[in-house]
mmCIF file of N, CA and C in Angstrom:
data_model
loop_
_atom_site.group_PDB
_atom_site.id
_atom_site.type_symbol
_atom_site.label_atom_id
_atom_site.label_comp_id
_atom_site.label_asym_id
_atom_site.label_seq_id
_atom_site.Cartn_x
_atom_site.Cartn_y
_atom_site.Cartn_z
ATOM 1 N N ALA K 263 -163.989 -11.358 127.107
ATOM 2 C CA ALA K 263 -164.629 -12.647 127.386
ATOM 3 C C ALA K 263 -163.583 -13.760 127.462
ATOM 4 N N TRP K 264 -162.584 -13.714 126.561
ATOM 5 C CA TRP K 264 -161.535 -14.743 126.583
ATOM 6 C C TRP K 264 -160.770 -14.716 127.895
ATOM 7 N N ALA K 265 -160.562 -13.544 128.451
ATOM 8 C CA ALA K 265 -159.743 -13.390 129.656
ATOM 9 C C ALA K 265 -160.388 -14.023 130.891
ATOM 10 N N GLU K 266 -161.687 -14.227 130.857
ATOM 11 C CA GLU K 266 -162.375 -14.768 132.026
ATOM 12 C C GLU K 266 -161.852 -16.128 132.455
ATOM 13 N N SER K 267 -161.395 -16.948 131.525
ATOM 14 C CA SER K 267 -160.915 -18.292 131.857
ATOM 15 C C SER K 267 -159.477 -18.290 132.358
ATOM 16 N N GLY K 268 -158.767 -17.192 132.144
ATOM 17 C CA GLY K 268 -157.364 -17.117 132.518
ATOM 18 C C GLY K 268 -156.425 -17.623 131.442
ATOM 19 N N ALA K 269 -156.964 -18.136 130.335
ATOM 20 C CA ALA K 269 -156.120 -18.637 129.247
ATOM 21 C C ALA K 269 -155.396 -17.502 128.549
ATOM 22 N N VAL K 270 -156.062 -16.361 128.418
ATOM 23 C CA VAL K 270 -155.458 -15.187 127.795
ATOM 24 C C VAL K 270 -155.742 -13.981 128.680
ATOM 25 N N ALA K 271 -154.989 -12.908 128.457
ATOM 26 C CA ALA K 271 -155.151 -11.703 129.269
ATOM 27 C C ALA K 271 -154.862 -10.471 128.428
ATOM 28 N N PHE K 272 -155.386 -9.356 128.869
ATOM 29 C CA PHE K 272 -155.091 -8.088 128.217
ATOM 30 C C PHE K 272 -153.645 -7.697 128.486
ATOM 31 N N ASN K 273 -152.986 -7.179 127.478
ATOM 32 C CA ASN K 273 -151.673 -6.589 127.679
ATOM 33 C C ASN K 273 -151.839 -5.211 128.307
ATOM 34 N N VAL K 274 -152.827 -4.462 127.849
ATOM 35 C CA VAL K 274 -153.116 -3.127 128.377
ATOM 36 C C VAL K 274 -154.517 -3.183 128.978
ATOM 37 N N GLU K 275 -154.601 -3.045 130.303
ATOM 38 C CA GLU K 275 -155.893 -3.174 130.996
ATOM 39 C C GLU K 275 -156.850 -2.021 130.688
ATOM 40 N N ASP K 276 -156.351 -0.802 130.603
ATOM 41 C CA ASP K 276 -157.187 0.378 130.407
ATOM 42 C C ASP K 276 -157.566 0.507 128.925
ATOM 43 N N PRO K 277 -158.856 0.328 128.586
ATOM 44 C CA PRO K 277 -159.259 0.415 127.172
ATOM 45 C C PRO K 277 -158.851 1.730 126.507
ATOM 46 N N ALA K 278 -158.836 2.828 127.246
ATOM 47 C CA ALA K 278 -158.480 4.125 126.664
ATOM 48 C C ALA K 278 -156.999 4.198 126.288
ATOM 49 N N ALA K 279 -156.189 3.334 126.865
ATOM 50 C CA ALA K 279 -154.742 3.357 126.604
ATOM 51 C C ALA K 279 -154.320 2.348 125.531
ATOM 52 N N ARG K 280 -155.262 1.593 124.996
ATOM 53 C CA ARG K 280 -154.924 0.570 123.998
ATOM 54 C C ARG K 280 -154.631 1.186 122.634
ATOM 55 N N SER K 281 -153.819 0.499 121.884
ATOM 56 C CA SER K 281 -153.408 0.946 120.555
ATOM 57 C C SER K 281 -154.561 0.879 119.561
ATOM 58 N N ASP K 282 -154.525 1.782 118.606
ATOM 59 C CA ASP K 282 -155.509 1.770 117.515
ATOM 60 C C ASP K 282 -155.075 0.862 116.378
ATOM 61 N N VAL K 283 -153.826 0.356 116.397
ATOM 62 C CA VAL K 283 -153.316 -0.380 115.252
ATOM 63 C C VAL K 283 -152.941 -1.831 115.527
ATOM 64 N N VAL K 284 -152.767 -2.210 116.790
ATOM 65 C CA VAL K 284 -152.416 -3.598 117.108
ATOM 66 C C VAL K 284 -152.870 -3.919 118.530
ATOM 67 N N THR K 285 -153.294 -5.148 118.719
ATOM 68 C CA THR K 285 -153.648 -5.634 120.048
ATOM 69 C C THR K 285 -152.749 -6.809 120.377
ATOM 70 N N THR K 286 -152.078 -6.731 121.516
ATOM 71 C CA THR K 286 -151.249 -7.832 121.995
ATOM 72 C C THR K 286 -152.043 -8.579 123.048
ATOM 73 N N ILE K 287 -152.173 -9.887 122.844
ATOM 74 C CA ILE K 287 -152.949 -10.736 123.747
ATOM 75 C C ILE K 287 -151.987 -11.672 124.464
ATOM 76 N N LEU K 288 -151.855 -11.475 125.769
ATOM 77 C CA LEU K 288 -150.994 -12.331 126.578
ATOM 78 C C LEU K 288 -151.638 -13.698 126.726
ATOM 79 N N THR K 289 -150.810 -14.727 126.838
ATOM 80 C CA THR K 289 -151.328 -16.100 126.846
ATOM 81 C C THR K 289 -150.822 -16.902 128.043
ATOM 82 N N PRO K 290 -151.153 -16.495 129.283
ATOM 83 C CA PRO K 290 -150.663 -17.238 130.442
ATOM 84 C C PRO K 290 -151.200 -18.660 130.513
ATOM 85 N N GLY K 291 -152.349 -18.916 129.924
ATOM 86 C CA GLY K 291 -152.943 -20.253 129.961
ATOM 87 C C GLY K 291 -152.542 -21.144 128.797
ATOM 88 N N LEU K 292 -151.746 -20.619 127.876
ATOM 89 C CA LEU K 292 -151.288 -21.411 126.731
ATOM 90 C C LEU K 292 -149.810 -21.715 126.949
ATOM 91 N N THR K 293 -149.547 -22.834 127.561
ATOM 92 C CA THR K 293 -148.171 -23.197 127.881
ATOM 93 C C THR K 293 -147.935 -24.649 127.513
ATOM 94 N N GLY K 294 -146.686 -25.012 127.424
ATOM 95 C CA GLY K 294 -146.343 -26.400 127.165
ATOM 96 C C GLY K 294 -146.218 -26.710 125.686
ATOM 97 N N ALA K 295 -145.605 -27.838 125.419
ATOM 98 C CA ALA K 295 -145.386 -28.277 124.042
ATOM 99 C C ALA K 295 -146.718 -28.494 123.333
ATOM 100 N N GLY K 296 -146.873 -27.877 122.180
ATOM 101 C CA GLY K 296 -148.084 -28.043 121.387
ATOM 102 C C GLY K 296 -149.267 -27.228 121.862
ATOM 103 N N ASN K 297 -149.067 -26.387 122.884
ATOM 104 C CA ASN K 297 -150.191 -25.648 123.452
ATOM 105 C C ASN K 297 -149.810 -24.205 123.757
ATOM 106 N N GLY K 298 -148.877 -23.643 123.000
ATOM 107 C CA GLY K 298 -148.436 -22.275 123.238
ATOM 108 C C GLY K 298 -148.977 -21.321 122.202
ATOM 109 N N PRO K 299 -148.693 -20.030 122.369
ATOM 110 C CA PRO K 299 -149.189 -19.043 121.410
ATOM 111 C C PRO K 299 -148.644 -19.255 120.000
ATOM 112 N N ASP K 300 -147.403 -19.731 119.885
ATOM 113 C CA ASP K 300 -146.867 -19.976 118.546
ATOM 114 C C ASP K 300 -147.548 -21.170 117.886
ATOM 115 N N ASP K 301 -147.998 -22.143 118.694
ATOM 116 C CA ASP K 301 -148.768 -23.272 118.157
ATOM 117 C C ASP K 301 -150.125 -22.789 117.654
ATOM 118 N N LEU K 302 -150.751 -21.881 118.403
ATOM 119 C CA LEU K 302 -152.029 -21.297 117.972
ATOM 120 C C LEU K 302 -151.827 -20.534 116.670
ATOM 121 N N ARG K 303 -150.784 -19.732 116.592
ATOM 122 C CA ARG K 303 -150.496 -18.973 115.379
ATOM 123 C C ARG K 303 -150.315 -19.910 114.185
ATOM 124 N N ALA K 304 -149.557 -20.987 114.385
ATOM 125 C CA ALA K 304 -149.293 -21.935 113.293
ATOM 126 C C ALA K 304 -150.580 -22.614 112.842
ATOM 127 N N LEU K 305 -151.413 -23.009 113.790
ATOM 128 C CA LEU K 305 -152.684 -23.665 113.464
ATOM 129 C C LEU K 305 -153.593 -22.723 112.672
ATOM 130 N N CYS K 306 -153.734 -21.489 113.149
ATOM 131 C CA CYS K 306 -154.604 -20.528 112.456
ATOM 132 C C CYS K 306 -154.116 -20.251 111.041
ATOM 133 N N HIS K 307 -152.804 -20.183 110.870
ATOM 134 C CA HIS K 307 -152.256 -19.922 109.538
ATOM 135 C C HIS K 307 -152.429 -21.128 108.619
ATOM 136 N N ALA K 308 -152.049 -22.300 109.117
ATOM 137 C CA ALA K 308 -152.083 -23.508 108.266
ATOM 138 C C ALA K 308 -153.498 -23.953 107.936
ATOM 139 N N ARG K 309 -154.407 -23.863 108.876
ATOM 140 C CA ARG K 309 -155.734 -24.439 108.685
ATOM 141 C C ARG K 309 -156.801 -23.437 108.275
ATOM 142 N N MET K 310 -156.565 -22.122 108.542
ATOM 143 C CA MET K 310 -157.593 -21.133 108.244
ATOM 144 C C MET K 310 -157.084 -19.958 107.421
ATOM 145 N N GLY K 311 -155.781 -19.924 107.145
ATOM 146 C CA GLY K 311 -155.224 -18.835 106.353
ATOM 147 C C GLY K 311 -155.203 -17.504 107.071
ATOM 148 N N VAL K 312 -155.265 -17.526 108.402
ATOM 149 C CA VAL K 312 -155.267 -16.300 109.198
ATOM 150 C C VAL K 312 -153.907 -16.165 109.867
ATOM 151 N N VAL K 313 -153.264 -15.029 109.650
ATOM 152 C CA VAL K 313 -151.945 -14.793 110.229
ATOM 153 C C VAL K 313 -152.088 -13.941 111.479
ATOM 154 N N LEU K 314 -151.728 -14.532 112.605
ATOM 155 C CA LEU K 314 -151.654 -13.803 113.868
ATOM 156 C C LEU K 314 -150.191 -13.430 114.075
ATOM 157 N N GLY K 315 -149.947 -12.238 114.571
ATOM 158 C CA GLY K 315 -148.575 -11.809 114.811
ATOM 159 C C GLY K 315 -147.996 -12.495 116.032
ATOM 160 N N MET K 316 -146.665 -12.632 116.033
ATOM 161 C CA MET K 316 -146.011 -13.250 117.178
ATOM 162 C C MET K 316 -145.753 -12.198 118.249
ATOM 163 N N GLY K 317 -145.617 -12.668 119.475
ATOM 164 C CA GLY K 317 -145.204 -11.775 120.542
ATOM 165 C C GLY K 317 -143.774 -11.337 120.289
ATOM 166 N N ILE K 318 -143.487 -10.070 120.483
ATOM 167 C CA ILE K 318 -142.132 -9.576 120.241
ATOM 168 C C ILE K 318 -141.550 -9.014 121.536
ATOM 169 N N GLY K 319 -140.223 -8.952 121.577
ATOM 170 C CA GLY K 319 -139.543 -8.426 122.760
ATOM 171 C C GLY K 319 -139.863 -9.273 123.978
ATOM 172 N N GLN K 320 -140.234 -8.625 125.041
ATOM 173 C CA GLN K 320 -140.542 -9.321 126.289
ATOM 174 C C GLN K 320 -141.740 -10.257 126.179
ATOM 175 N N PHE K 321 -142.503 -10.137 125.103
ATOM 176 C CA PHE K 321 -143.690 -10.973 124.921
ATOM 177 C C PHE K 321 -143.449 -12.179 124.014
ATOM 178 N N GLY K 322 -142.210 -12.351 123.558
ATOM 179 C CA GLY K 322 -141.878 -13.488 122.706
ATOM 180 C C GLY K 322 -142.229 -14.807 123.391
ATOM 181 N N GLY K 323 -143.026 -15.639 122.702
ATOM 182 C CA GLY K 323 -143.442 -16.924 123.253
ATOM 183 C C GLY K 323 -144.479 -16.834 124.353
ATOM 184 N N ARG K 324 -144.973 -15.605 124.623
ATOM 185 C CA ARG K 324 -145.966 -15.410 125.694
ATOM 186 C C ARG K 324 -147.199 -14.646 125.219
ATOM 187 N N ALA K 325 -147.310 -14.416 123.902
ATOM 188 C CA ALA K 325 -148.410 -13.597 123.406
ATOM 189 C C ALA K 325 -148.593 -13.815 121.912
ATOM 190 N N PHE K 326 -149.730 -13.345 121.395
ATOM 191 C CA PHE K 326 -149.921 -13.198 119.962
ATOM 192 C C PHE K 326 -150.528 -11.825 119.730
ATOM 193 N N ARG K 327 -150.418 -11.354 118.497
ATOM 194 C CA ARG K 327 -150.889 -10.017 118.174
ATOM 195 C C ARG K 327 -151.894 -10.056 117.030
ATOM 196 N N ILE K 328 -152.843 -9.131 117.085
ATOM 197 C CA ILE K 328 -153.807 -8.933 116.006
ATOM 198 C C ILE K 328 -153.618 -7.509 115.504
ATOM 199 N N GLY K 329 -153.243 -7.398 114.228
ATOM 200 C CA GLY K 329 -153.077 -6.082 113.619
ATOM 201 C C GLY K 329 -154.409 -5.577 113.093
ATOM 202 N N HIS K 330 -154.664 -4.288 113.289
ATOM 203 C CA HIS K 330 -155.920 -3.709 112.797
ATOM 204 C C HIS K 330 -155.693 -2.275 112.332
ATOM 205 N N MET K 331 -154.729 -2.149 111.409
ATOM 206 C CA MET K 331 -154.492 -0.842 110.808
ATOM 207 C C MET K 331 -154.742 -0.928 109.305
ATOM 208 N N GLY K 332 -154.893 0.209 108.695
ATOM 209 C CA GLY K 332 -155.142 0.226 107.260
ATOM 210 C C GLY K 332 -156.617 0.003 106.964
ATOM 211 N N HIS K 333 -156.889 -0.653 105.852
ATOM 212 C CA HIS K 333 -158.278 -0.884 105.445
ATOM 213 C C HIS K 333 -158.813 -2.133 106.154
ATOM 214 N N VAL K 334 -159.188 -1.967 107.398
ATOM 215 C CA VAL K 334 -159.727 -3.053 108.225
ATOM 216 C C VAL K 334 -160.992 -2.529 108.879
ATOM 217 N N ASN K 335 -162.056 -3.309 108.802
ATOM 218 C CA ASN K 335 -163.293 -2.893 109.441
ATOM 219 C C ASN K 335 -163.693 -3.901 110.517
ATOM 220 N N ALA K 336 -164.734 -3.592 111.253
ATOM 221 C CA ALA K 336 -165.162 -4.431 112.372
ATOM 222 C C ALA K 336 -165.481 -5.867 111.959
ATOM 223 N N PRO K 337 -166.185 -6.123 110.849
ATOM 224 C CA PRO K 337 -166.422 -7.507 110.459
ATOM 225 C C PRO K 337 -165.131 -8.282 110.162
ATOM 226 N N MET K 338 -164.112 -7.596 109.630
ATOM 227 C CA MET K 338 -162.835 -8.269 109.395
ATOM 228 C C MET K 338 -162.199 -8.691 110.724
ATOM 229 N N ILE K 339 -162.252 -7.811 111.710
ATOM 230 C CA ILE K 339 -161.705 -8.141 113.028
ATOM 231 C C ILE K 339 -162.486 -9.294 113.636
ATOM 232 N N MET K 340 -163.790 -9.315 113.437
ATOM 233 C CA MET K 340 -164.591 -10.434 113.952
ATOM 234 C C MET K 340 -164.145 -11.749 113.313
ATOM 235 N N GLY K 341 -163.760 -11.709 112.045
ATOM 236 C CA GLY K 341 -163.252 -12.911 111.389
ATOM 237 C C GLY K 341 -161.971 -13.409 112.035
ATOM 238 N N VAL K 342 -161.070 -12.484 112.354
ATOM 239 C CA VAL K 342 -159.820 -12.866 113.019
ATOM 240 C C VAL K 342 -160.112 -13.405 114.415
ATOM 241 N N LEU K 343 -161.009 -12.748 115.142
ATOM 242 C CA LEU K 343 -161.384 -13.236 116.477
ATOM 243 C C LEU K 343 -161.970 -14.642 116.383
ATOM 244 N N GLY K 344 -162.825 -14.864 115.387
ATOM 245 C CA GLY K 344 -163.422 -16.181 115.199
ATOM 246 C C GLY K 344 -162.389 -17.248 114.898
ATOM 247 N N ALA K 345 -161.399 -16.913 114.066
ATOM 248 C CA ALA K 345 -160.347 -17.872 113.750
ATOM 249 C C ALA K 345 -159.508 -18.186 114.979
ATOM 250 N N ALA K 346 -159.117 -17.161 115.731
ATOM 251 C CA ALA K 346 -158.320 -17.384 116.942
ATOM 252 C C ALA K 346 -159.107 -18.206 117.953
ATOM 253 N N GLU K 347 -160.385 -17.897 118.089
ATOM 254 C CA GLU K 347 -161.240 -18.639 119.025
ATOM 255 C C GLU K 347 -161.399 -20.090 118.580
ATOM 256 N N ALA K 348 -161.605 -20.311 117.295
ATOM 257 C CA ALA K 348 -161.712 -21.676 116.777
ATOM 258 C C ALA K 348 -160.408 -22.428 116.992
ATOM 259 N N GLY K 349 -159.274 -21.740 116.774
ATOM 260 C CA GLY K 349 -157.982 -22.360 117.004
ATOM 261 C C GLY K 349 -157.797 -22.772 118.453
ATOM 262 N N MET K 350 -158.169 -21.880 119.370
ATOM 263 C CA MET K 350 -158.064 -22.235 120.788
ATOM 264 C C MET K 350 -158.953 -23.424 121.113
ATOM 265 N N GLY K 351 -160.166 -23.425 120.571
ATOM 266 C CA GLY K 351 -161.070 -24.554 120.800
ATOM 267 C C GLY K 351 -160.496 -25.852 120.261
ATOM 268 N N ALA K 352 -159.906 -25.802 119.070
ATOM 269 C CA ALA K 352 -159.313 -26.998 118.471
ATOM 270 C C ALA K 352 -158.146 -27.515 119.302
ATOM 271 N N MET K 353 -157.465 -26.603 120.010
ATOM 272 C CA MET K 353 -156.343 -26.983 120.861
ATOM 273 C C MET K 353 -156.796 -27.421 122.254
ATOM 274 N N GLY K 354 -158.114 -27.378 122.500
ATOM 275 C CA GLY K 354 -158.633 -27.779 123.806
ATOM 276 C C GLY K 354 -158.546 -26.700 124.862
ATOM 277 N N ILE K 355 -158.368 -25.458 124.442
ATOM 278 C CA ILE K 355 -158.292 -24.339 125.378
ATOM 279 C C ILE K 355 -159.688 -23.763 125.532
ATOM 280 N N GLU K 356 -160.210 -23.818 126.739
ATOM 281 C CA GLU K 356 -161.574 -23.378 126.973
ATOM 282 C C GLU K 356 -161.614 -21.877 127.242
ATOM 283 N N VAL K 357 -162.341 -21.158 126.401
ATOM 284 C CA VAL K 357 -162.565 -19.728 126.580
ATOM 285 C C VAL K 357 -164.036 -19.435 126.292
ATOM 286 N N ARG K 358 -164.567 -18.421 126.986
ATOM 287 C CA ARG K 358 -165.920 -17.957 126.678
ATOM 288 C C ARG K 358 -165.854 -17.278 125.321
ATOM 289 N N SER K 359 -166.908 -17.299 124.581
ATOM 290 C CA SER K 359 -166.896 -16.775 123.223
ATOM 291 C C SER K 359 -166.629 -15.278 123.184
ATOM 292 N N GLY K 360 -165.454 -14.925 122.700
ATOM 293 C CA GLY K 360 -165.131 -13.524 122.455
ATOM 294 C C GLY K 360 -165.855 -13.013 121.230
ATOM 295 N N LEU K 361 -166.141 -13.904 120.302
ATOM 296 C CA LEU K 361 -166.841 -13.514 119.086
ATOM 297 C C LEU K 361 -168.260 -13.044 119.424
ATOM 298 N N ALA K 362 -168.933 -13.758 120.305
ATOM 299 C CA ALA K 362 -170.274 -13.338 120.724
ATOM 300 C C ALA K 362 -170.206 -11.996 121.444
ATOM 301 N N ALA K 363 -169.208 -11.813 122.292
ATOM 302 C CA ALA K 363 -169.051 -10.540 122.997
ATOM 303 C C ALA K 363 -168.778 -9.407 122.011
ATOM 304 N N ALA K 364 -167.956 -9.677 120.985
ATOM 305 C CA ALA K 364 -167.666 -8.661 119.969
ATOM 306 C C ALA K 364 -168.926 -8.297 119.192
ATOM 307 N N ALA K 365 -169.736 -9.293 118.854
ATOM 308 C CA ALA K 365 -170.982 -9.027 118.123
ATOM 309 C C ALA K 365 -171.942 -8.202 118.975
ATOM 310 N N GLU K 366 -172.015 -8.483 120.262
ATOM 311 C CA GLU K 366 -172.871 -7.706 121.157
ATOM 312 C C GLU K 366 -172.396 -6.268 121.238
ATOM 313 N N THR K 367 -171.088 -6.064 121.336
ATOM 314 C CA THR K 367 -170.522 -4.718 121.396
ATOM 315 C C THR K 367 -170.801 -3.966 120.100
ATOM 316 N N MET K 368 -170.623 -4.648 118.962
ATOM 317 C CA MET K 368 -170.884 -4.005 117.681
ATOM 318 C C MET K 368 -172.362 -3.645 117.553
ATOM 319 N N ALA K 369 -173.237 -4.520 117.987
ATOM 320 C CA ALA K 369 -174.668 -4.242 117.892
ATOM 321 C C ALA K 369 -175.032 -2.987 118.687
ATOM 322 N N ARG K 370 -174.452 -2.835 119.884
ATOM 323 C CA ARG K 370 -174.716 -1.627 120.683
ATOM 324 C C ARG K 370 -174.186 -0.380 119.962
ATOM 325 N N ALA K 371 -173.040 -0.506 119.310
ATOM 326 C CA ALA K 371 -172.419 0.651 118.648
ATOM 327 C C ALA K 371 -173.182 1.102 117.411
ATOM 328 N N ILE K 372 -173.819 0.177 116.703
ATOM 329 C CA ILE K 372 -174.493 0.552 115.450
ATOM 330 C C ILE K 372 -176.000 0.737 115.622
ATOM 331 N N ARG K 373 -176.501 0.482 116.833
ATOM 332 C CA ARG K 373 -177.942 0.606 117.073
ATOM 333 C C ARG K 373 -178.380 2.028 116.753
ATOM 334 N N PRO K 374 -179.469 2.182 115.957
ATOM 335 C CA PRO K 374 -179.947 3.539 115.616
ATOM 336 C C PRO K 374 -180.521 4.258 116.825
#
């Protein structure tokens, strides 16, 4: 849902090829002073206590990462998505709600 606005993009387009332990989110729409991925990371950490990983290697300054290994469940990931989404909103970056899309996906997965 976030990718629809062009502010962020998938690093790996094919869902079957994505990592089970980390997601790298490219940020082509987050550019400029005070409006980059590192600014989003700093805001989420300082104001919400949520640590987003920095882009590494070729993705330095062009991405952020969400780790999801170890004892992490779907509601925890939804919390991180909500914080990142709130951070983008606070920075004036318009994205469709990824949190709502995640909740819809989870509802389909747990439906009896």
